Structures are given as C-alpha cells and as structure tokens.
Amino acid sequence: MKLTGNKNLTQSLTQKWLNKNQYLDQVGQAMVAHAQQRIEKTKSSPEGDKWAPWASSTARARRKEGTAGTGLLLRTGKLRDSIEYEVQGPKVVVRSREEYAQYLQNG
C-alpha cells in the first residue's frame, strides 16, 4: 500500500508502526530474558512452579561430571543460549533453536 498526498498522515502512520515494532521488540527481549533466567536462576516453570528435586541417580551423575550446581536444564548452557524471539506481524514468538526444547516444554 502506498500513501500519497498527506505527508503528515504518512509520517504519523509510519511512526505508529515503528513504535509498535519497537514495543514488540522490547517484549521479545524481555520474554527471552525471563526464559533464560528461569533456566539459570529461578529454576521454575513459566507458571512459576519450582522444578521437582532431582532423582538421586541424576544428582549422583551430575556430581560425578561436576555439574551438580548448574540446575536441571543448565548443563552446558546450550538450551539457554538457543532461546530467541521473532516479531511476526502483531505477535512475538519465542522459541529455542534446539529441537529437544519442545519436549522439555510440552512433555
């Protein structure tokens, strides 16, 4: 669509579009930061529920490999670092580049 004839209207609509995209960009950044913080620090679900304690076999294996203090989803940081967002029209989509992330999220 091309707007012609009214420069002020064109500038106003352009500014509103830029503001909307900037807002959605900020929302995406905040959502990624929140997801990464849940993996690294709060160790909780998107709903805020704390993760269940490790099984004793998991705790033993993690102690043996030296990753006992990292948290269940933060062994290497690969999952945390793969979280990204994309503005798709009027919405923000947050996802992981790691294929296994969908199983962690959805079971």
mmCIF file of C-alpha atoms in Angstrom:
data_model
loop_
_atom_site.group_PDB
_atom_site.id
_atom_site.type_symbol
_atom_site.label_atom_id
_atom_site.label_comp_id
_atom_site.label_asym_id
_atom_site.label_seq_id
_atom_site.Cartn_x
_atom_site.Cartn_y
_atom_site.Cartn_z
ATOM 1 C CA MET A 1 0.000 0.000 0.000
ATOM 2 C CA LYS A 2 1.329 3.419 -0.899
ATOM 3 C CA LEU A 3 0.150 6.517 0.905
ATOM 4 C CA THR A 4 0.411 9.739 -1.033
ATOM 5 C CA GLY A 5 -0.948 13.231 -0.753
ATOM 6 C CA ASN A 6 -0.845 13.727 3.016
ATOM 7 C CA LYS A 7 2.694 13.854 4.340
ATOM 8 C CA ASN A 8 1.591 14.287 7.981
ATOM 9 C CA LEU A 9 -0.677 11.245 7.821
ATOM 10 C CA THR A 10 2.086 9.184 6.235
ATOM 11 C CA GLN A 11 4.598 10.262 8.899
ATOM 12 C CA SER A 12 2.100 9.625 11.689
ATOM 13 C CA LEU A 13 1.276 6.129 10.468
ATOM 14 C CA THR A 14 4.957 5.353 9.929
ATOM 15 C CA GLN A 15 5.804 6.494 13.476
ATOM 16 C CA LYS A 16 2.983 4.426 14.974
ATOM 17 C CA TRP A 17 4.217 1.367 13.083
ATOM 18 C CA LEU A 18 7.782 1.950 14.271
ATOM 19 C CA ASN A 19 6.577 2.398 17.848
ATOM 20 C CA LYS A 20 4.579 -0.828 17.652
ATOM 21 C CA ASN A 21 7.544 -2.761 16.275
ATOM 22 C CA GLN A 22 9.854 -1.264 18.891
ATOM 23 C CA TYR A 23 7.372 -2.245 21.589
ATOM 24 C CA LEU A 24 7.095 -5.814 20.255
ATOM 25 C CA ASP A 25 10.892 -5.981 20.034
ATOM 26 C CA GLN A 26 11.151 -4.979 23.692
ATOM 27 C CA VAL A 27 8.514 -7.560 24.634
ATOM 28 C CA GLY A 28 10.506 -10.239 22.791
ATOM 29 C CA GLN A 29 13.730 -9.274 24.529
ATOM 30 C CA ALA A 30 12.014 -9.366 27.929
ATOM 31 C CA MET A 31 10.449 -12.766 27.237
ATOM 32 C CA VAL A 32 13.795 -14.257 26.213
ATOM 33 C CA ALA A 33 15.497 -12.813 29.304
ATOM 34 C CA HIS A 34 12.726 -14.222 31.513
ATOM 35 C CA ALA A 35 13.025 -17.705 29.977
ATOM 36 C CA GLN A 36 16.800 -17.653 30.362
ATOM 37 C CA GLN A 37 16.501 -16.519 33.968
ATOM 38 C CA ARG A 38 14.085 -19.369 34.735
ATOM 39 C CA ILE A 39 16.598 -21.871 33.365
ATOM 40 C CA GLU A 40 19.622 -20.370 35.078
ATOM 41 C CA LYS A 41 18.431 -18.867 38.357
ATOM 42 C CA THR A 42 14.825 -19.358 39.452
ATOM 43 C CA LYS A 43 14.566 -22.947 38.160
ATOM 44 C CA SER A 44 10.814 -22.698 37.676
ATOM 45 C CA SER A 45 8.124 -23.322 35.096
ATOM 46 C CA PRO A 46 6.561 -20.500 33.050
ATOM 47 C CA GLU A 47 3.748 -20.537 35.628
ATOM 48 C CA GLY A 48 6.239 -20.008 38.462
ATOM 49 C CA ASP A 49 6.177 -23.544 39.881
ATOM 50 C CA LYS A 50 9.540 -24.726 41.198
ATOM 51 C CA TRP A 51 11.003 -27.737 39.454
ATOM 52 C CA ALA A 52 10.851 -31.040 41.280
ATOM 53 C CA PRO A 53 14.034 -32.130 43.057
ATOM 54 C CA TRP A 54 16.407 -34.337 41.118
ATOM 55 C CA ALA A 55 16.194 -38.081 41.399
ATOM 56 C CA SER A 56 19.088 -39.431 43.447
ATOM 57 C CA SER A 57 20.552 -41.063 40.317
ATOM 58 C CA THR A 58 20.552 -37.705 38.496
ATOM 59 C CA ALA A 59 22.185 -35.980 41.471
ATOM 60 C CA ARG A 60 24.915 -38.660 41.603
ATOM 61 C CA ALA A 61 25.565 -38.428 37.860
ATOM 62 C CA ARG A 62 25.733 -34.627 37.986
ATOM 63 C CA ARG A 63 28.147 -34.683 40.939
ATOM 64 C CA LYS A 64 30.332 -37.164 39.071
ATOM 65 C CA GLU A 65 30.523 -34.957 35.965
ATOM 66 C CA GLY A 66 30.969 -31.770 38.009
ATOM 67 C CA THR A 67 27.699 -30.092 37.006
ATOM 68 C CA ALA A 68 25.721 -30.598 40.213
ATOM 69 C CA GLY A 69 25.305 -26.890 40.909
ATOM 70 C CA THR A 70 24.121 -25.857 37.475
ATOM 71 C CA GLY A 71 20.451 -26.815 37.593
ATOM 72 C CA LEU A 72 18.476 -29.375 35.662
ATOM 73 C CA LEU A 73 18.282 -27.507 32.344
ATOM 74 C CA LEU A 74 21.669 -25.819 32.543
ATOM 75 C CA ARG A 75 24.303 -28.429 31.989
ATOM 76 C CA THR A 76 26.151 -26.727 29.120
ATOM 77 C CA GLY A 77 24.153 -23.521 28.542
ATOM 78 C CA LYS A 78 23.239 -24.648 25.038
ATOM 79 C CA LEU A 79 19.480 -24.615 25.683
ATOM 80 C CA ARG A 80 19.567 -21.267 27.489
ATOM 81 C CA ASP A 81 21.615 -19.698 24.722
ATOM 82 C CA SER A 82 19.334 -21.059 21.989
ATOM 83 C CA ILE A 83 16.257 -19.129 23.116
ATOM 84 C CA GLU A 84 15.281 -16.436 20.629
ATOM 85 C CA TYR A 85 12.281 -14.422 19.538
ATOM 86 C CA GLU A 86 10.803 -13.157 16.314
ATOM 87 C CA VAL A 87 8.221 -10.449 15.731
ATOM 88 C CA GLN A 88 5.607 -11.901 13.377
ATOM 89 C CA GLY A 89 3.144 -9.186 12.463
ATOM 90 C CA PRO A 90 1.146 -8.341 15.592
ATOM 91 C CA LYS A 91 2.735 -11.005 17.824
ATOM 92 C CA VAL A 92 6.012 -12.136 19.329
ATOM 93 C CA VAL A 93 7.057 -15.783 19.023
ATOM 94 C CA VAL A 94 9.636 -17.125 21.490
ATOM 95 C CA ARG A 95 11.342 -20.398 20.687
ATOM 96 C CA SER A 96 14.508 -22.403 21.030
ATOM 97 C CA ARG A 97 16.753 -23.450 18.163
ATOM 98 C CA GLU A 98 17.284 -26.761 19.978
ATOM 99 C CA GLU A 99 14.965 -29.488 18.717
ATOM 100 C CA TYR A 100 14.684 -31.157 22.131
ATOM 101 C CA ALA A 101 13.325 -27.993 23.768
ATOM 102 C CA GLN A 102 9.772 -28.784 22.653
ATOM 103 C CA TYR A 103 9.851 -31.997 24.705
ATOM 104 C CA LEU A 104 11.053 -30.158 27.787
ATOM 105 C CA GLN A 105 8.313 -27.567 27.373
ATOM 106 C CA ASN A 106 5.419 -29.808 26.333
ATOM 107 C CA GLY A 107 6.379 -33.198 27.706
#
